[in-house]
Coordinates of C-alpha atoms in Angstrom, one line a residue:
Chain R
M1 CA -35.5 91.8 19.5
S2 CA -33.7 91.8 22.8
M3 CA -29.9 92.2 23.0
S4 CA -27.7 89.5 24.4
H5 CA -25.5 89.9 27.5
A6 CA -22.5 90.5 25.3
E7 CA -24.2 93.0 23.1
K8 CA -25.5 95.0 26.1
Q9 CA -22.0 94.9 27.6
E10 CA -20.5 96.3 24.4
A11 CA -23.1 99.0 24.1
F12 CA -22.4 100.1 27.6
R13 CA -18.6 100.2 26.9
Q14 CA -19.2 102.3 23.8
G15 CA -21.4 104.7 25.8
L16 CA -18.8 105.1 28.5
L17 CA -16.2 106.0 25.9
E18 CA -18.4 108.3 23.9
H19 CA -19.5 110.2 26.9
R20 CA -15.8 110.5 28.0
I21 CA -16.5 108.7 31.3
L22 CA -13.7 106.1 30.6
I23 CA -10.7 106.7 28.4
Q24 CA -9.5 103.9 26.1
T25 CA -5.8 102.8 26.3
Q26 CA -3.8 100.4 24.1
V27 CA -4.4 97.5 26.5
P28 CA -7.6 95.6 27.1
G29 CA -8.9 96.0 30.7
I30 CA -6.7 99.1 31.4
F31 CA -8.9 102.3 31.3
G32 CA -8.2 105.9 32.0
H33 CA -10.8 107.6 34.1
A34 CA -12.2 110.9 32.8
A35 CA -13.4 113.6 35.1
P36 CA -17.0 112.2 35.8
F37 CA -15.7 108.7 36.6
D38 CA -13.0 110.1 38.8
A39 CA -15.4 112.3 40.6
V40 CA -17.8 109.5 41.3
I41 CA -15.0 107.3 42.7
R42 CA -13.9 110.1 45.0
K43 CA -17.5 110.7 46.2
L44 CA -17.9 107.0 46.8
E45 CA -14.7 107.0 48.9
A46 CA -16.0 110.0 50.9
R47 CA -19.3 108.2 51.4
I48 CA -17.5 105.1 52.8
D49 CA -15.3 107.5 54.9
R50 CA -18.5 108.8 56.5
E51 CA -19.9 105.3 57.0
V52 CA -16.9 103.8 58.8
A53 CA -15.5 107.0 60.4
G54 CA -13.9 106.4 63.8
E55 CA -14.3 102.6 63.7
A56 CA -11.0 101.5 62.2
E57 CA -7.3 102.3 62.0
R58 CA -6.5 103.9 58.6
V59 CA -3.5 102.4 56.8
Y60 CA -2.2 102.5 53.2
F61 CA 0.0 100.3 51.1
P62 CA 1.4 100.9 47.6
P63 CA 0.4 98.7 44.6
V64 CA 3.3 96.3 44.9
L65 CA 4.2 94.0 47.7
A66 CA 6.8 91.4 48.7
R67 CA 6.8 88.4 46.3
E68 CA 7.4 86.3 49.4
V69 CA 3.7 87.0 50.4
V70 CA 2.5 85.4 47.3
R71 CA 4.7 82.4 48.0
S72 CA 3.7 81.9 51.6
T73 CA -0.1 82.4 51.1
G74 CA -0.4 79.8 48.3
Y75 CA -1.5 82.4 45.7
M76 CA 0.4 80.7 42.9
E77 CA -1.2 77.4 43.7
N78 CA -4.7 78.9 43.7
F79 CA -4.7 81.8 41.3
P80 CA -1.6 81.4 39.2
T81 CA -2.9 83.2 36.1
L82 CA -4.0 86.3 37.9
C83 CA -0.7 87.3 39.5
G84 CA 1.5 90.1 38.0
S85 CA 5.2 89.6 38.8
V86 CA 7.5 92.6 38.5
H87 CA 10.7 92.0 36.5
S88 CA 13.6 94.5 36.1
F89 CA 16.8 95.0 34.2
T90 CA 19.9 94.7 36.3
G91 CA 22.6 94.2 33.6
D92 CA 25.6 96.2 32.5
G93 CA 26.3 98.4 29.5
A94 CA 26.9 95.5 27.1
L95 CA 23.7 93.7 28.0
H96 CA 21.9 97.1 27.8
S97 CA 22.9 97.4 24.1
A98 CA 21.4 94.0 23.4
L99 CA 18.2 94.9 25.4
V100 CA 17.8 98.2 23.4
E101 CA 18.2 96.4 20.1
R102 CA 15.4 94.0 21.1
V103 CA 13.1 96.8 22.2
K104 CA 13.7 98.6 18.9
Q105 CA 13.0 95.4 16.9
G106 CA 9.6 95.2 18.5
G107 CA 9.9 91.8 20.3
D108 CA 9.4 90.9 24.0
W109 CA 12.4 91.6 26.1
G110 CA 11.6 89.5 29.2
E111 CA 14.7 87.4 28.8
F112 CA 16.9 90.4 29.6
L113 CA 15.1 91.0 32.9
E114 CA 15.3 89.4 36.4
Q115 CA 12.4 88.6 38.6
S116 CA 12.3 91.3 41.3
Q117 CA 11.3 91.0 44.9
V118 CA 7.8 92.4 44.3
V119 CA 4.6 91.5 42.7
L120 CA 1.5 93.6 42.0
V121 CA -1.0 93.5 44.9
P122 CA -3.5 90.8 44.2
S123 CA -6.1 91.9 46.8
A124 CA -6.0 95.1 48.8
C125 CA -5.6 93.4 52.2
Y126 CA -2.7 91.2 51.4
P127 CA 0.0 93.7 52.3
L128 CA -1.5 94.2 55.8
Y129 CA -1.2 90.7 57.2
P130 CA 2.6 90.3 57.2
T131 CA 2.9 93.6 59.2
L132 CA 0.7 92.1 62.0
E133 CA 2.9 89.2 63.2
G134 CA 2.6 88.7 66.9
E135 CA -0.4 89.0 69.3
L136 CA -3.5 91.1 68.7
P137 CA -4.9 93.3 71.5
P138 CA -8.0 92.0 73.4
G139 CA -11.0 92.5 71.1
G140 CA -8.8 92.3 68.0
K141 CA -8.2 95.0 65.4
L142 CA -10.1 96.7 62.6
F143 CA -8.3 98.4 59.7
D144 CA -9.5 100.7 56.9
L145 CA -7.6 100.9 53.6
V146 CA -7.9 101.4 49.9
G147 CA -5.7 99.4 47.6
H148 CA -4.7 99.2 43.9
V149 CA -5.2 95.6 42.7
F150 CA -4.0 93.9 39.6
R151 CA -5.4 90.7 38.0
H152 CA -4.0 89.5 34.7
E153 CA -7.2 88.8 32.8
P154 CA -7.1 91.0 29.6
S155 CA -10.6 91.7 28.4
D156 CA -12.4 94.6 26.7
D157 CA -15.2 94.4 29.3
P158 CA -15.0 97.5 31.5
T159 CA -16.6 95.5 34.4
R160 CA -13.6 93.2 34.3
M161 CA -10.6 95.6 34.6
Q162 CA -7.0 94.3 35.0
A163 CA -6.2 97.2 37.4
F164 CA -8.8 98.5 39.9
R165 CA -9.3 99.8 43.4
Q166 CA -10.7 98.0 46.4
R167 CA -11.8 100.0 49.5
E168 CA -11.5 97.5 52.3
N169 CA -12.2 97.1 56.0
V170 CA -10.3 94.2 57.5
R171 CA -11.2 92.7 60.9
L172 CA -8.9 90.5 62.9
G173 CA -9.8 88.7 66.1
S174 CA -11.3 85.5 67.5
A175 CA -13.4 83.2 65.3
D176 CA -16.5 84.5 67.0
E177 CA -15.6 88.2 66.7
V178 CA -14.7 87.9 63.1
A179 CA -17.9 85.8 62.2
A180 CA -20.1 88.4 64.0
W181 CA -18.4 91.3 62.1
C182 CA -19.0 89.5 58.8
E183 CA -22.6 88.9 59.7
G184 CA -23.1 92.6 60.5
W185 CA -21.7 93.6 57.1
L186 CA -24.0 91.3 55.2
Q187 CA -27.0 93.7 55.9
R188 CA -24.9 96.8 56.3
S189 CA -23.4 96.6 52.8
I190 CA -26.9 96.1 51.4
R191 CA -28.1 99.2 53.2
V192 CA -25.1 101.3 52.0
L193 CA -25.5 100.2 48.4
S194 CA -29.3 100.3 48.3
A195 CA -29.1 104.0 49.4
L196 CA -27.4 104.6 46.0
E197 CA -30.6 103.2 44.4
L198 CA -28.8 100.2 43.0
P199 CA -30.9 97.0 42.7
V200 CA -28.6 94.9 44.8
R201 CA -28.8 91.3 45.9
L202 CA -26.8 89.2 48.3
D203 CA -25.3 86.0 46.9
L204 CA -23.1 83.2 48.3
A205 CA -20.0 83.1 46.2
T206 CA -16.6 81.4 45.6
D207 CA -13.1 82.6 44.6
P208 CA -11.9 81.6 41.1
F209 CA -9.6 78.8 42.3
F210 CA -7.4 77.4 39.5
G211 CA -7.8 74.0 37.8
R212 CA -9.1 70.6 39.0
G213 CA -8.0 71.0 42.6
G214 CA -9.8 74.3 42.7
R215 CA -13.2 72.7 42.3
M216 CA -12.9 71.2 45.8
M217 CA -11.7 74.5 47.3
K218 CA -14.8 76.2 45.8
A219 CA -17.1 73.5 47.2
T220 CA -15.7 73.8 50.7
Q221 CA -15.8 77.6 50.5
R222 CA -19.5 77.5 49.5
A223 CA -20.5 74.8 52.0
Q224 CA -18.9 76.9 54.8
E225 CA -20.5 80.1 53.5
L226 CA -17.2 81.9 53.7
K227 CA -17.7 84.4 50.8
H228 CA -20.7 86.6 50.0
E229 CA -21.0 89.1 47.2
V230 CA -23.3 92.0 46.7
T231 CA -24.3 91.8 43.1
V232 CA -26.2 93.9 40.5
A233 CA -27.7 92.4 37.3
L234 CA -26.4 94.9 34.8
F235 CA -26.6 92.9 31.5
S236 CA -28.5 89.7 32.6
E237 CA -29.9 88.0 35.6
E238 CA -27.8 84.9 35.0
R239 CA -24.4 86.7 35.2
P240 CA -24.8 89.5 37.7
L241 CA -21.9 91.8 38.5
A242 CA -20.2 91.5 42.0
I243 CA -19.6 95.0 43.3
T244 CA -18.7 94.2 46.9
S245 CA -17.6 91.1 48.7
I246 CA -17.4 89.9 52.3
N247 CA -14.8 87.2 52.9
N248 CA -14.1 85.2 56.0
H249 CA -10.6 83.8 55.7
Q250 CA -10.9 81.9 59.0
D251 CA -7.3 81.5 60.4
H252 CA -5.6 81.2 57.0
F253 CA -3.6 84.5 57.2
G254 CA -3.2 84.2 61.0
H255 CA -1.5 80.8 60.4
V256 CA 0.7 81.9 57.5
F257 CA 1.9 85.1 59.2
G258 CA 2.0 84.1 62.9
I259 CA -0.8 86.4 64.0
H260 CA -2.2 85.3 67.3
G261 CA -5.4 86.3 69.2
A262 CA -5.4 87.4 72.8
D263 CA -6.3 83.8 73.6
G264 CA -3.1 82.5 72.1
G265 CA -4.7 80.7 69.1
Y266 CA -4.2 81.8 65.5
A267 CA -6.2 84.9 64.7
H268 CA -9.1 84.8 62.3
S269 CA -9.5 87.5 59.7
A270 CA -12.2 88.8 57.3
C271 CA -12.6 91.7 55.0
I272 CA -15.3 93.6 53.2
G273 CA -14.1 94.9 49.8
F274 CA -16.0 97.6 47.9
G275 CA -15.1 97.4 44.2
L276 CA -14.9 101.1 43.6
E277 CA -14.8 101.0 39.8
R278 CA -17.5 98.4 39.6
I279 CA -19.8 100.4 42.0
A280 CA -19.2 103.4 39.8
L281 CA -20.0 101.4 36.6
A282 CA -23.2 100.1 38.2
L283 CA -24.2 103.7 39.1
F284 CA -23.6 104.9 35.5
H285 CA -25.4 101.9 34.1
T286 CA -28.4 102.3 36.4
H287 CA -28.7 106.1 36.5
G288 CA -27.4 107.2 33.1
F289 CA -24.2 108.7 31.6
E290 CA -25.0 112.3 32.8
L291 CA -24.4 112.9 36.5
E292 CA -26.8 115.8 36.4
G293 CA -29.6 113.4 35.6
W294 CA -29.0 111.0 38.5
P295 CA -31.9 110.8 41.1
A296 CA -31.9 113.3 43.9
G297 CA -31.6 110.6 46.5
V298 CA -28.4 109.2 44.9
R299 CA -26.9 112.7 44.5
D300 CA -27.7 113.4 48.1
A301 CA -26.2 110.1 49.3
L302 CA -23.0 110.9 47.4
E303 CA -23.0 114.6 48.1
L304 CA -22.6 115.1 44.3
Chain L
M1 CA 30.5 115.1 67.1
S2 CA 28.2 115.6 64.2
M3 CA 26.3 112.8 62.4
S4 CA 27.0 112.0 58.8
H5 CA 24.3 112.2 56.1
A6 CA 23.9 108.4 56.2
E7 CA 23.6 108.4 60.0
K8 CA 21.0 111.2 60.1
Q9 CA 19.0 109.3 57.4
E10 CA 19.0 106.1 59.3
A11 CA 18.0 107.9 62.6
F12 CA 15.1 109.5 60.7
R13 CA 14.0 106.1 59.3
Q14 CA 14.1 104.6 62.8
G15 CA 12.0 107.5 64.2
L16 CA 9.4 107.1 61.5
L17 CA 9.0 103.4 62.3
E18 CA 9.1 103.9 66.1
H19 CA 6.4 106.5 65.9
R20 CA 4.3 104.3 63.6
I21 CA 4.3 106.9 60.8
L22 CA 5.7 104.4 58.3
I23 CA 5.3 100.6 58.5
Q24 CA 8.2 98.3 57.6
T25 CA 7.6 95.6 54.9
Q26 CA 9.9 92.7 53.8
V27 CA 11.2 94.7 50.8
P28 CA 13.6 97.7 50.9
G29 CA 11.9 100.8 49.6
I30 CA 8.3 99.5 50.0
F31 CA 6.7 101.1 53.1
G32 CA 3.2 100.9 54.5
H33 CA 1.7 104.2 55.6
A34 CA 0.3 104.3 59.1
A35 CA -2.5 106.7 59.9
P36 CA -0.5 109.9 60.5
F37 CA 1.4 109.6 57.2
D38 CA -1.8 108.7 55.3
A39 CA -3.5 111.7 56.8
V40 CA -0.8 114.1 55.8
I41 CA -0.8 112.8 52.2
R42 CA -4.6 113.2 52.0
K43 CA -4.3 116.8 53.4
L44 CA -1.6 117.6 51.0
E45 CA -3.8 116.4 48.1
A46 CA -6.6 118.5 49.4
R47 CA -4.2 121.5 49.6
I48 CA -3.2 121.0 46.0
D49 CA -6.9 120.5 45.0
R50 CA -7.6 124.0 46.4
E51 CA -4.5 125.5 44.7
V52 CA -5.4 124.2 41.2
A53 CA -9.2 124.0 41.5
G54 CA -10.9 124.8 38.2
E55 CA -7.8 125.2 36.1
A56 CA -7.4 121.7 34.8
E57 CA -9.3 118.7 33.6
R58 CA -9.0 116.0 36.2
V59 CA -8.1 112.5 34.9
Y60 CA -6.9 109.3 36.5
F61 CA -4.9 106.3 35.3
P62 CA -4.1 103.0 37.1
P63 CA -0.5 102.1 38.2
V64 CA 0.1 100.0 35.0
L65 CA 0.3 101.1 31.4
A66 CA 0.9 99.6 28.0
R67 CA 4.4 98.3 27.6
E68 CA 4.3 99.8 24.1
V69 CA 4.5 103.3 25.7
V70 CA 7.9 102.4 27.3
R71 CA 9.1 101.2 23.9
S72 CA 8.0 104.2 21.9
T73 CA 9.3 106.8 24.4
G74 CA 12.8 105.4 24.6
Y75 CA 12.5 104.6 28.3
M76 CA 14.5 101.4 28.1
E77 CA 17.3 103.3 26.4
N78 CA 17.4 106.1 29.0
F79 CA 16.2 104.5 32.3
P80 CA 16.5 100.7 31.8
T81 CA 17.1 99.8 35.4
L82 CA 14.1 101.7 36.8
C83 CA 11.4 100.0 34.8
G84 CA 9.1 97.3 36.3
S85 CA 7.8 94.9 33.6
V86 CA 4.8 92.8 34.6
H87 CA 5.0 89.1 33.8
S88 CA 2.2 86.5 34.2
F89 CA 1.6 82.8 34.1
T90 CA -0.3 81.7 31.0
G91 CA 0.4 77.9 31.0
D92 CA -1.7 74.8 31.5
G93 CA -2.1 72.3 34.3
A94 CA 1.1 70.5 33.7
L95 CA 3.2 73.6 33.7
H96 CA 1.3 74.8 36.7
S97 CA 2.5 71.8 38.7
A98 CA 6.1 72.6 37.8
L99 CA 5.6 76.2 38.7
V100 CA 4.1 75.3 42.1
E101 CA 7.0 73.0 42.8
R102 CA 9.5 75.9 42.1
V103 CA 7.5 78.3 44.3
K104 CA 7.5 75.8 47.2
Q105 CA 11.3 75.1 46.8
G106 CA 11.9 78.8 47.4
G107 CA 13.5 79.8 44.0
D108 CA 12.6 82.5 41.5
W109 CA 9.9 81.4 39.1
G110 CA 10.3 84.0 36.3
E111 CA 11.1 81.3 33.7
F112 CA 7.5 80.1 34.0
L113 CA 6.0 83.5 33.2
E114 CA 5.4 85.5 30.0
Q115 CA 6.1 89.2 29.6
S116 CA 2.6 90.8 29.7
Q117 CA 1.4 93.8 27.7
V118 CA 1.9 96.2 30.8
V119 CA 4.6 97.8 32.8
L120 CA 4.4 99.8 36.0
V121 CA 3.9 103.5 35.4
P122 CA 7.3 105.1 35.5
S123 CA 6.1 108.7 35.8
A124 CA 2.5 109.8 36.5
C125 CA 2.0 111.6 33.2
Y126 CA 3.1 108.8 30.9
P127 CA -0.3 107.2 30.5
L128 CA -1.8 110.5 29.5
Y129 CA 0.1 111.2 26.3
P130 CA -1.0 108.3 24.2
T131 CA -4.7 109.2 24.8
L132 CA -4.1 112.6 23.2
E133 CA -3.2 111.7 19.6
G134 CA -4.6 114.3 17.3
E135 CA -5.0 118.1 17.4
L136 CA -5.2 120.1 20.6
P137 CA -7.8 122.9 20.9
P138 CA -6.5 126.5 20.6
G139 CA -4.7 127.5 23.7
G140 CA -3.8 123.8 24.4
K141 CA -4.8 121.7 27.4
L142 CA -4.1 121.4 31.1
F143 CA -4.6 118.2 33.1
D144 CA -4.6 117.3 36.8
L145 CA -3.8 113.8 37.9
V146 CA -2.3 111.7 40.7
G147 CA -0.4 108.6 39.8
H148 CA 1.3 105.6 41.4
V149 CA 4.9 105.4 40.2
F150 CA 7.3 102.5 40.4
R151 CA 11.1 102.7 40.1
H152 CA 13.2 99.7 40.7
E153 CA 15.9 101.0 43.1
P154 CA 15.7 98.9 46.3
S155 CA 17.1 100.9 49.2
D156 CA 16.3 101.2 52.9
D157 CA 16.2 105.0 52.6
P158 CA 12.5 106.2 53.0
T159 CA 13.3 109.2 50.9
R160 CA 14.0 106.9 48.0
M161 CA 10.9 104.6 47.8
Q162 CA 10.4 102.1 45.0
A163 CA 6.6 102.9 44.9
F164 CA 5.3 106.4 45.5
R165 CA 2.7 108.9 44.3
Q166 CA 3.1 111.9 42.1
R167 CA 0.5 114.6 42.0
E168 CA 0.9 116.2 38.6
N169 CA -0.4 119.0 36.4
V170 CA 0.4 118.5 32.8
R171 CA 0.3 121.3 30.2
L172 CA 0.2 120.8 26.5
G173 CA 0.3 123.5 23.9
S174 CA 2.7 125.6 21.8
A175 CA 6.3 126.0 22.8
D176 CA 5.6 129.5 24.1
E177 CA 2.5 128.5 26.1
V178 CA 4.3 125.6 27.7
A179 CA 7.5 127.6 28.5
A180 CA 5.4 130.4 30.1
W181 CA 3.4 127.8 32.2
C182 CA 6.7 126.3 33.5
E183 CA 8.0 129.7 34.3
G184 CA 4.9 130.5 36.3
W185 CA 5.2 127.3 38.3
L186 CA 8.9 128.0 39.3
Q187 CA 7.7 130.7 41.7
R188 CA 4.3 129.3 42.4
S189 CA 5.7 125.9 43.6
I190 CA 8.1 127.7 45.9
R191 CA 5.2 129.8 47.3
V192 CA 3.0 126.7 47.9
L193 CA 5.7 124.7 49.6
S194 CA 7.1 127.7 51.6
A195 CA 3.6 128.0 53.1
L196 CA 4.2 124.6 54.7
E197 CA 7.3 126.2 56.4
L198 CA 9.7 124.0 54.5
P199 CA 13.2 125.6 53.8
V200 CA 12.9 125.1 50.1
R201 CA 15.3 126.0 47.3
L202 CA 14.9 126.0 43.5
D203 CA 17.6 124.0 41.7
L204 CA 18.4 123.2 38.0
A205 CA 18.3 119.4 37.7
T206 CA 18.8 116.5 35.3
D207 CA 17.1 113.1 34.9
P208 CA 19.1 110.0 35.9
F209 CA 19.9 109.0 32.2
F210 CA 21.7 105.6 32.0
G211 CA 25.3 105.0 31.1
R212 CA 27.9 106.8 29.1
G213 CA 25.4 108.1 26.5
G214 CA 23.3 109.5 29.4
R215 CA 26.0 112.0 30.3
M216 CA 25.4 114.0 27.1
M217 CA 21.6 113.8 27.6
K218 CA 22.1 115.3 31.1
A219 CA 24.4 118.1 29.8
T220 CA 21.9 119.1 27.1
Q221 CA 19.0 119.0 29.6
R222 CA 21.0 121.2 32.0
A223 CA 22.2 123.7 29.3
Q224 CA 18.6 124.1 28.0
E225 CA 17.3 124.5 31.6
L226 CA 14.5 121.9 31.0
K227 CA 14.3 120.5 34.5
H228 CA 14.0 122.3 37.8
E229 CA 13.5 120.8 41.3
V230 CA 12.3 122.2 44.5
T231 CA 14.6 120.7 47.1
V232 CA 15.0 120.6 50.9
A233 CA 18.3 119.9 52.7
L234 CA 17.1 117.2 55.1
F235 CA 20.4 115.4 56.0
S236 CA 23.0 117.6 54.3
E237 CA 23.4 120.7 52.1
E238 CA 25.3 118.7 49.5
R239 CA 22.6 116.1 48.8
P240 CA 19.3 117.9 49.2
L241 CA 16.0 116.0 48.7
A242 CA 13.9 116.9 45.6
I243 CA 10.3 117.1 46.6
T244 CA 8.8 118.6 43.5
S245 CA 10.0 118.9 39.9
I246 CA 9.0 121.0 36.9
N247 CA 9.9 119.4 33.5
N248 CA 9.7 120.8 30.0
H249 CA 9.6 117.9 27.6
Q250 CA 9.6 120.2 24.6
D251 CA 8.0 118.3 21.7
H252 CA 9.2 114.8 22.8
F253 CA 5.8 113.3 23.7
G254 CA 4.1 115.3 20.9
H255 CA 6.4 113.7 18.4
V256 CA 6.2 110.2 19.8
F257 CA 2.4 110.2 20.1
G258 CA 1.3 112.4 17.2
I259 CA -0.1 115.2 19.3
H260 CA -0.3 118.4 17.3
G261 CA -0.9 122.0 18.3
A262 CA -3.6 124.2 16.8
D263 CA -0.8 125.6 14.5
G264 CA -0.1 122.1 13.1
G265 CA 3.3 121.6 14.6
Y266 CA 4.1 119.0 17.2
A267 CA 2.7 119.9 20.6
H268 CA 5.1 120.8 23.4
S269 CA 4.4 119.5 26.9
A270 CA 5.5 120.0 30.5
C271 CA 4.6 118.8 33.9
I272 CA 4.9 119.8 37.5
G273 CA 5.1 116.8 39.8
F274 CA 4.6 117.0 43.5
G275 CA 6.3 114.0 45.2
L276 CA 3.6 113.4 47.9
E277 CA 5.6 111.0 50.0
R278 CA 8.7 113.1 49.9
I279 CA 6.8 116.3 50.8
A280 CA 5.2 114.4 53.8
L281 CA 8.7 113.1 54.8
A282 CA 10.1 116.7 54.6
L283 CA 7.2 117.9 56.8
F284 CA 7.8 115.2 59.5
H285 CA 11.5 115.8 59.4
T286 CA 11.1 119.6 59.7
H287 CA 8.2 119.8 62.1
G288 CA 8.6 116.6 64.1
F289 CA 7.0 113.2 64.5
E290 CA 3.9 114.5 66.3
L291 CA 1.3 116.2 64.1
E292 CA -0.1 118.0 67.2
G293 CA 3.2 119.8 67.6
W294 CA 3.4 121.2 64.0
P295 CA 3.5 125.0 63.8
A296 CA 0.0 126.6 63.6
G297 CA 0.7 128.1 60.2
V298 CA 1.5 124.6 58.7
R299 CA -1.6 123.1 60.4
D300 CA -3.7 125.9 59.0
A301 CA -2.3 125.6 55.5
L302 CA -3.0 121.8 55.5
E303 CA -6.3 122.2 57.4
L304 CA -5.0 119.6 59.8

């Protein structure tokens, strides 16, 4: 009797916890990483370092960014349920007493807080664009960054974490430069991930746009072939897991943040995002819970 | 005519931005890290890797943790203004239309959101304790982790960021084991940081407990010598910058999370936290904005 997708997923989750690869917390979708998982993620980062060395300018941004970025990019229109808004207490001693009373009673205490100026980063490249206002140099720019991303979708499924890391390269330039860079990464990403002996496939994809209006956004995105995902069928062929995505934003961010190409038009942008936790999960699922037992080719590729 | 503390601080901030070491964002206290700053932080992490290699179990936790941890540890009693609570939209299509209208108008939209089950991590070691419920092995445990920390205190001062990283080692065990480990790190932390040719000093310190009740907490903490900081006088001798802290929590976390020592009593815990951004800032302030000009001894210690 064969197991269902959900049963296989739950068995994998149990295995990860029993082998102390992931660590359970009190919140669905928030996992601690034990030593083997942490080691694989660090080795993956080093593998990508070697792959892209010297091509890009390395930058880093913290896990929170200006709420204004969410407003100006239409994020609350398109992905309202995923955003994490940061709220803080700004009251005096009297209000503090009431707050503490509520906290002790066990209820929510959001009504005592004010919405702050920051939200959790929804995608690793979002903090970059507002810093690029102005004109790009001829030939455009290429950035390399790793970011902590939050998406509010509580679930026990370790392949759908609420908090995870994206290692991204972000290209800005003319429409042609950006399209060519995306095209190059379609095959290159397959090569990099195949070297880890993962049974990967390249799929056309869409973002999870919200509601009825979102259906048209998805149709347009698919028709223009703006988003591709590298996937691995972990639990079923029908619902493969996306472990890397390549996204052409056209001039969306250029327009919103006033980033111009050397030709004066709005800059185009695109990114490749490696889902570090998901690649690590695909590796543990494919090669087993014991790092020592992974194939020699994989251990070599990761310098394990 | 000599510059004031505030003038020196502002001149340093300008220098960091002009040399593209830090990158300005729209929010005070949230900085992007340009390539030199990112490189120094990565080299610092590698330096600490070499220092503590093999001693500790490496673990990792994401930048958000269960709100329940904030409730049970008394964080809202002691540090209410610093906590960042994560709120999300859980409404339907009709409420979404009202939300989008508000976002477009330019106002705050917190009233459309619900308090989620997570808050931003207030201190790198907080996510660890709830995973340790039960009995420690004889001799206790030692963990090594790096965490993204958020503290809501908007300020232009780059030495007081809202989002930053703490590299921590966390010791759990008997009162004697934990006290001895803290004692060892008092000198060891000075040795590690002195090797970077920073003019460091060891100070007794207190946490920023809130309000009138907090004054007694601080007095007790100081009298029992539970918190030490390694400081550097960047802008004035009177207000030195803490770059590393060593904290003995006694049995606070053991009690809250039911962590027992091998002797059956509540476990004691302590941590050393290296403030990675602050150490990097102290290095740029002390040795200059150009990495190439840093003293050979510092470059050697960091393998720059």
